[in-house]
Short mmCIF file of C-alpha atoms in Angstrom, two decimals:
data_model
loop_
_atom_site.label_atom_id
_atom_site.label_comp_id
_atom_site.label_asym_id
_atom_site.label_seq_id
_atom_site.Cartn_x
_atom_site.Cartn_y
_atom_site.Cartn_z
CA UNK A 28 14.72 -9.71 -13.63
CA UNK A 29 13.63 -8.73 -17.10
CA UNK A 30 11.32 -5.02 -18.02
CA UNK A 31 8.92 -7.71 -18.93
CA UNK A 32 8.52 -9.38 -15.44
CA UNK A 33 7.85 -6.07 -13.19
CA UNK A 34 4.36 -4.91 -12.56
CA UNK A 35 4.07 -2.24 -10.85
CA UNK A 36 0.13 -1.08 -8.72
CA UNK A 37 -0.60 2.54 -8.34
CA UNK A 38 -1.14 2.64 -4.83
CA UNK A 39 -4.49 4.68 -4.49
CA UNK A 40 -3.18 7.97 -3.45
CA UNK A 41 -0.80 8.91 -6.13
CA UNK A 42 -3.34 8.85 -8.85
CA UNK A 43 -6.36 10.06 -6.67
CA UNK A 44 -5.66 13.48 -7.18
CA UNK A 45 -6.02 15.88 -4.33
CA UNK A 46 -7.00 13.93 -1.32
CA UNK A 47 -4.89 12.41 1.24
CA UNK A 48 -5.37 10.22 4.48
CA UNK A 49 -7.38 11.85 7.46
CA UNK A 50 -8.54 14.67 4.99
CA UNK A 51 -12.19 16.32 5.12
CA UNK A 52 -12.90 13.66 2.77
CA UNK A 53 -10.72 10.95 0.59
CA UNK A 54 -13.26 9.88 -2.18
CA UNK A 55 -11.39 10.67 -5.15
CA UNK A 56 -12.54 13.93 -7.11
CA UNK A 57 -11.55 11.69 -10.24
CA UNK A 58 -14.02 9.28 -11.46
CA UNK A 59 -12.85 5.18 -10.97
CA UNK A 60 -13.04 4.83 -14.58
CA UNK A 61 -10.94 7.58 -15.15
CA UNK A 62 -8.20 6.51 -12.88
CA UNK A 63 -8.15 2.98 -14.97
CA UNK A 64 -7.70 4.37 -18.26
CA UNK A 65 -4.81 6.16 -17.42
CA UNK A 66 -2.79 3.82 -14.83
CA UNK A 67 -3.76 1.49 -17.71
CA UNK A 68 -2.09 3.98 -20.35
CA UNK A 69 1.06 4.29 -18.35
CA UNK A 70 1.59 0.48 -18.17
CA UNK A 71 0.38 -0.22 -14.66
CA UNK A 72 -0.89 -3.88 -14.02
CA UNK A 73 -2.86 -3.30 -10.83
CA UNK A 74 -4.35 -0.45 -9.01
CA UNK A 75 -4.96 0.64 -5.43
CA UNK A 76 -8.63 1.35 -4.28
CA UNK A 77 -9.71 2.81 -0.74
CA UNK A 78 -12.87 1.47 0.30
CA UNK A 79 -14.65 5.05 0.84
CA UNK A 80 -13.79 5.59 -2.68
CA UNK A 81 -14.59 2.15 -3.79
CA UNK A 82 -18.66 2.45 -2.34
CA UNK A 83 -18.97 5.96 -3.59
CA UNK A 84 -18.01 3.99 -6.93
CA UNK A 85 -20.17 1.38 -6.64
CA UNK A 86 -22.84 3.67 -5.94
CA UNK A 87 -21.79 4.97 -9.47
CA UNK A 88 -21.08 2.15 -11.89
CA UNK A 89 -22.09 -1.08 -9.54
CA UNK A 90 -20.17 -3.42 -8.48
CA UNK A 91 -19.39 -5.96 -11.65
CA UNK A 92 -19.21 -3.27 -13.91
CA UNK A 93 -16.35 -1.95 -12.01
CA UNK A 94 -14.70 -5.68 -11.92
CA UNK A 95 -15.39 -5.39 -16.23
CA UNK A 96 -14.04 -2.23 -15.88
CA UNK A 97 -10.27 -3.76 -14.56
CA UNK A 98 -10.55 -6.70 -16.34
CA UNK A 99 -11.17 -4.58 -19.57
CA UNK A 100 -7.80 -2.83 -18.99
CA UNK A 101 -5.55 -5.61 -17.62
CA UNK A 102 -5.56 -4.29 -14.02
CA UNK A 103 -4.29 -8.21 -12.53
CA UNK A 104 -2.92 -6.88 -8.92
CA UNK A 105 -5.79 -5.01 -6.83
CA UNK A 106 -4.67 -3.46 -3.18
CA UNK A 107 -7.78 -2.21 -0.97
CA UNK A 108 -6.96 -0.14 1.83
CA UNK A 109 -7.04 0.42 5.15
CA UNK A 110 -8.27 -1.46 8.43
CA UNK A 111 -7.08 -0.47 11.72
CA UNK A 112 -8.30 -1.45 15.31
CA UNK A 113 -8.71 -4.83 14.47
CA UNK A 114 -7.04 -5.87 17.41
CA UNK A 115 -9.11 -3.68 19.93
CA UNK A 116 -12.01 -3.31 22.09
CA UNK A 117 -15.08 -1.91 22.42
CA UNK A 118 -17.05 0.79 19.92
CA UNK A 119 -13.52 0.80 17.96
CA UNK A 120 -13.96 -2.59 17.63
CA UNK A 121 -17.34 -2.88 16.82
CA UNK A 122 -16.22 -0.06 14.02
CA UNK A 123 -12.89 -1.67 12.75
CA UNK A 124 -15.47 -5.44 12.07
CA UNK A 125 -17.98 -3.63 9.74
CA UNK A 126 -15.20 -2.06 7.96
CA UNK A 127 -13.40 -5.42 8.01
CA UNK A 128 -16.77 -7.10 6.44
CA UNK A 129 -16.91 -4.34 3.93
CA UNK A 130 -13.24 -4.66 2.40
CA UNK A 131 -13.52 -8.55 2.54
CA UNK A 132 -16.71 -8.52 0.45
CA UNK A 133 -15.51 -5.97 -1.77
CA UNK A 134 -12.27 -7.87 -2.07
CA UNK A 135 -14.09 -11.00 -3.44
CA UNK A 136 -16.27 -9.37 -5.50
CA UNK A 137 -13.21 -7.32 -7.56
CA UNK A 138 -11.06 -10.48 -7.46
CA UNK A 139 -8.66 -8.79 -4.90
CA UNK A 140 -5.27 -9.89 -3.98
CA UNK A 141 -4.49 -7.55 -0.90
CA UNK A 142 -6.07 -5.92 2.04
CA UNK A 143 -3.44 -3.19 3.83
CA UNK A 144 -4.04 -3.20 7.42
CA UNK A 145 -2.14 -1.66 10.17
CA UNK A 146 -1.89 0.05 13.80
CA UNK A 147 -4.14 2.44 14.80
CA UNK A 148 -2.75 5.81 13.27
CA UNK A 149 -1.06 8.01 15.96
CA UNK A 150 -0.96 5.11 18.12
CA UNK A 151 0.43 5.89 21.59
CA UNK A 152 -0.09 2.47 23.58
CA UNK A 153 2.82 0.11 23.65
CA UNK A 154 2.16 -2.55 21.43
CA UNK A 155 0.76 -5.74 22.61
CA UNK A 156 2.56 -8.40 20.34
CA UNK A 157 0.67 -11.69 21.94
CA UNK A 158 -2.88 -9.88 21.34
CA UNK A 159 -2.11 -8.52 18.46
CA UNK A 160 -0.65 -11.69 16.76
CA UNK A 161 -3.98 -13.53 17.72
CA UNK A 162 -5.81 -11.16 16.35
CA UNK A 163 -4.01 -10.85 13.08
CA UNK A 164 -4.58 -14.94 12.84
CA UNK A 165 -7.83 -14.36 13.40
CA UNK A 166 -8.11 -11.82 10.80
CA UNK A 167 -6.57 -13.41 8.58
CA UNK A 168 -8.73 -16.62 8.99
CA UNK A 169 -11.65 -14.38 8.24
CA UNK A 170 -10.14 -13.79 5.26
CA UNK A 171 -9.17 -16.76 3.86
CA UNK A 172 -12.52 -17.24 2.48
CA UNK A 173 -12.25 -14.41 0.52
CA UNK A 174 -9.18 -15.73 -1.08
CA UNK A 175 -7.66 -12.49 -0.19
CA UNK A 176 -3.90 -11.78 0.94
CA UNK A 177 -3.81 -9.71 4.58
CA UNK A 178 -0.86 -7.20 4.61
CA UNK A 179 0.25 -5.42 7.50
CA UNK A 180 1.93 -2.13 7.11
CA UNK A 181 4.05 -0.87 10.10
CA UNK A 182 4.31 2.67 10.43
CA UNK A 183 7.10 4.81 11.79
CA UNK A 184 4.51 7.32 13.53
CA UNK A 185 2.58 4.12 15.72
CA UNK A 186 3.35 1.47 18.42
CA UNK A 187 4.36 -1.01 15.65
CA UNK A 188 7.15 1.14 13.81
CA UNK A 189 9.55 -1.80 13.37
CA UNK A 190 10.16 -4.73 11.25
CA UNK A 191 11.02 -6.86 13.91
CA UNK A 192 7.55 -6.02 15.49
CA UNK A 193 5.83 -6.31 13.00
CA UNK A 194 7.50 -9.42 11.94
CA UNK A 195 6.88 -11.16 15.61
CA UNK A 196 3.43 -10.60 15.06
CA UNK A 197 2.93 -12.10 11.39
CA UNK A 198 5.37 -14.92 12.34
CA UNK A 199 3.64 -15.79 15.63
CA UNK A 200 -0.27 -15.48 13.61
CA UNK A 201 1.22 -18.21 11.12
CA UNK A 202 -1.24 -18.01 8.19
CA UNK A 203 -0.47 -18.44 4.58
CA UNK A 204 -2.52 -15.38 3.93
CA UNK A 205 -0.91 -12.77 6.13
CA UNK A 206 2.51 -11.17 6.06
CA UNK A 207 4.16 -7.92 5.66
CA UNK A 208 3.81 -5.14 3.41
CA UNK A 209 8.06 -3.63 3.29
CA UNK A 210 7.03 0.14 2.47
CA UNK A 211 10.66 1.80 1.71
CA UNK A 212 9.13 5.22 3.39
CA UNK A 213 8.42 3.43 6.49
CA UNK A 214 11.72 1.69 6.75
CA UNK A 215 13.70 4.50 6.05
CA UNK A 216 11.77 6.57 8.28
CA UNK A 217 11.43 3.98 11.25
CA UNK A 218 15.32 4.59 11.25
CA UNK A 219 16.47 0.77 9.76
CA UNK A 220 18.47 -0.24 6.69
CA UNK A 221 17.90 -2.12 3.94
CA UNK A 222 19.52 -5.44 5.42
CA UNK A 223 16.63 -5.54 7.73
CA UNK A 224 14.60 -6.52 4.76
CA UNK A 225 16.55 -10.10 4.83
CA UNK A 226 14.84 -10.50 7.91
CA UNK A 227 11.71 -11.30 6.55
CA UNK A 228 10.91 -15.03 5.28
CA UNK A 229 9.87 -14.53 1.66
CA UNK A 230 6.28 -16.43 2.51
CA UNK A 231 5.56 -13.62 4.53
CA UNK A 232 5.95 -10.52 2.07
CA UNK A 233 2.62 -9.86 0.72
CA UNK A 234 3.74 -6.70 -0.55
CA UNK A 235 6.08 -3.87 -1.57
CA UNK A 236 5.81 -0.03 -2.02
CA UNK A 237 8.44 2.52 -2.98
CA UNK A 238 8.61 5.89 -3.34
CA UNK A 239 10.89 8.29 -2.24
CA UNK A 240 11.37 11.36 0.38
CA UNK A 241 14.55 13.93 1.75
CA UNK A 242 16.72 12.64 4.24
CA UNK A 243 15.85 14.93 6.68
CA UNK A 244 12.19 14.18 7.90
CA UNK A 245 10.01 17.03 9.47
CA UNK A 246 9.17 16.83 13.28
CA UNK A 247 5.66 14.94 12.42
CA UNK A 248 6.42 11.67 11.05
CA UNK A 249 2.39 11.90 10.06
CA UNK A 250 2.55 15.12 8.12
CA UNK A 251 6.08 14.52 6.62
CA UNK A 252 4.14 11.11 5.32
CA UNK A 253 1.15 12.57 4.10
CA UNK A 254 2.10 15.92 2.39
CA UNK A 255 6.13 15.16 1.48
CA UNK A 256 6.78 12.10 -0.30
CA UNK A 257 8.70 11.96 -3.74
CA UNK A 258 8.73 10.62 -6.89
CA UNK A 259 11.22 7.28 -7.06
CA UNK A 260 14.73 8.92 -7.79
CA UNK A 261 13.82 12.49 -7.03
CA UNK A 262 14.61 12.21 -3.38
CA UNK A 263 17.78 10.78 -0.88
CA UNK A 264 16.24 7.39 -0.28
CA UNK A 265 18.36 5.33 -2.62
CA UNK A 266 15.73 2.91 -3.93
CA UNK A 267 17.66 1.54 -6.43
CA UNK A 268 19.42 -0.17 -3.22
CA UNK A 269 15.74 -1.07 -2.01
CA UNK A 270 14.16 -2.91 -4.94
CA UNK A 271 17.24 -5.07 -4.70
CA UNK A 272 17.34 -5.72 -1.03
CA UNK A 273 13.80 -6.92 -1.89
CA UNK A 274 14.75 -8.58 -4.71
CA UNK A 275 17.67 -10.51 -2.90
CA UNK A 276 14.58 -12.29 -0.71
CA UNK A 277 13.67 -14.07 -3.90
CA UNK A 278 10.16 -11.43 -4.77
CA UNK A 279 8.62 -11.81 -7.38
CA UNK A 280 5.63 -10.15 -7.26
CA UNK A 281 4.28 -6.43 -8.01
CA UNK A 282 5.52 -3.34 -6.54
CA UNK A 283 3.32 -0.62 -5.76
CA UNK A 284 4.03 3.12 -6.37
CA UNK A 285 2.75 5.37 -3.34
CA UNK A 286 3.61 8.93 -3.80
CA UNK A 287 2.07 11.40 -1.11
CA UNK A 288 2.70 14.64 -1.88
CA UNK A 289 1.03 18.13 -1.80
CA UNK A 290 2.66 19.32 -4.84
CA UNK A 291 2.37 15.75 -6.80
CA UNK A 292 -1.73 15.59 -5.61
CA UNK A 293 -2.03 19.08 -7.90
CA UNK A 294 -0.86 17.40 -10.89
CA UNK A 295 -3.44 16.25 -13.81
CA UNK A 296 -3.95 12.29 -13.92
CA UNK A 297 -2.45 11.97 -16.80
CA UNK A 298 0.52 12.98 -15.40
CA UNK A 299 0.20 11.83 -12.35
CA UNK A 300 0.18 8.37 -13.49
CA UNK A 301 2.82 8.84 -15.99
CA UNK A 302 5.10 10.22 -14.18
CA UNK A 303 4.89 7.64 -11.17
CA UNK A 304 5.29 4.54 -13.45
CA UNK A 305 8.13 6.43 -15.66
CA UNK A 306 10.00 7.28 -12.62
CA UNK A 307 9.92 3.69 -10.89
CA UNK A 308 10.45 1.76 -13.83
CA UNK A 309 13.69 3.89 -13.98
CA UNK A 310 14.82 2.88 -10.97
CA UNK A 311 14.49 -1.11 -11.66
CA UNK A 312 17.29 -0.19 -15.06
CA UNK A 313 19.74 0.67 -12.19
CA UNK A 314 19.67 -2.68 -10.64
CA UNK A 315 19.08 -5.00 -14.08
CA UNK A 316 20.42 -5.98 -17.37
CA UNK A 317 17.92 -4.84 -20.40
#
């Protein structure tokens, strides 16, 4: 794999400055436009958008002008983010399909690739594969219209922590459009190796995310997520050994860079997205010929 060939997405919260998930509020204190430029500048190809942020934009610039807007700057891989409880009940139900509307029409109407879904966050409830894999087909029916990838991100603090969860779920939905998104964090954290990764039928890998983090995690998974993350290389994970596990399933497509940290969040954009593309693309050198 050649410099040439990797594309890497700045996941929304490493160049959203200093908001973070279940904060007072996530809408970016940066302006959209902003953000392009300068993931643009450091040689990103795609970008990562949270909904909340995305209609506080459109309220902004409008809808097209914000699809002109990542056209103008070669942004080719979009990632919107996040639906949970699409596999519940009730008023969280109810909730979860207005959001799901939402991201689907905003997905179509930026050209999207990927919608991140996952568990409920803090999820206590033992997971129920059968339900949740016919609700994940059906989700990802609904979005198959949309022409839009569905990506479901396990997380080491819920009832789906595991690849081979996660994976009976995706497998047993069966859609072209829905697989996996194989977060290093997550596996690292969720206590598996690398080799798990070869697990995972390459159809169903919708997408990758590295960063990096200690070894030693703090007691909440949550808060050690949110507030301690690290730069690619500046932490124990070894990613070096990650992008190739990943690589080894025959990838080929972008990578993004999702950096949580309290200390990284304080940093200007500029640097922020600098420093997050500089520090990945570093990590691909260890693992290919230039």
């Amino acid at each position: 794999m050649k410099e040439q060939d990797i594309e890497l997405v700045a996941s929304y919260f490493t160049i959203s400055g200093d908001v973070y998930p279940s904060a007072p509020t996530e809408v970016s204190p940066y302006a959209l436009q902003d953000r392009i430029e300068a993931a643009a500048r450091a040689g990103y190809k795609g970008i990562g958008l949270l909904l909340q942020d995305l209609q506080a934009a459109d309220k902004q610039y409008g809808m097209s002008n914000i699809r002109r807007m990542l056209d103008d700057h070669d942004m080719k891989h979009i990632h919107l983010e996040f639906l949970v409880d699409w596999y519940l009940d009730g008023e969280e139900r109810v909730v979860s399909d207005k959001y799901r509307h939402e991201i689907l029409t905003a997905a179509q109407a930026l050209g999207a690739e990927t919608v991140k879904v996952g568990p409920s966050i803090q999820e206590t409830r033992q997971a129920d594969v059968p339900r949740m894999t016919d609700a994940f087909a059906g989700l990802c029916q609904d979005a198959a219209p949309y022409g839009v990838n569905i990506a479901f991100e396990f997380l080491p603090f819920s009832n789906v922590s595991q690849i081979d969860t996660a994976l009976a779920i995706v497998e047993g939905a069966d859609q072209p459009n829905g697989g996996l998104l194989l977060d290093i964090w997550h596996i690292k954290r969720g206590g598996m190796g690398f080799e798990e990764i070869r697990k995972v039928p390459l159809r169903f890998i919708k997408a990758v995310e590295v960063n990096d983090a200690s070894s030693e995690a703090l007691p909440s998974l949550f808060e050690d997520s949110t507030h301690h993350r690290r730069l690619c290389g500046e932490g124990d994970l070894d990613v070096p050994a990650f992008l190739q596990a990943i690589q080894d399933t025959g990838y080929q497509g972008p990578y993004g860079v999702e950096v949580l940290s309290r200390e990284f969040r304080q940093r200007p954009l500029e640097e922020m997205a600098h420093r997050s593309y500089d520090t990945t693309m570093q990590q691909f050198a260890k693992i290919t010929e230039w």
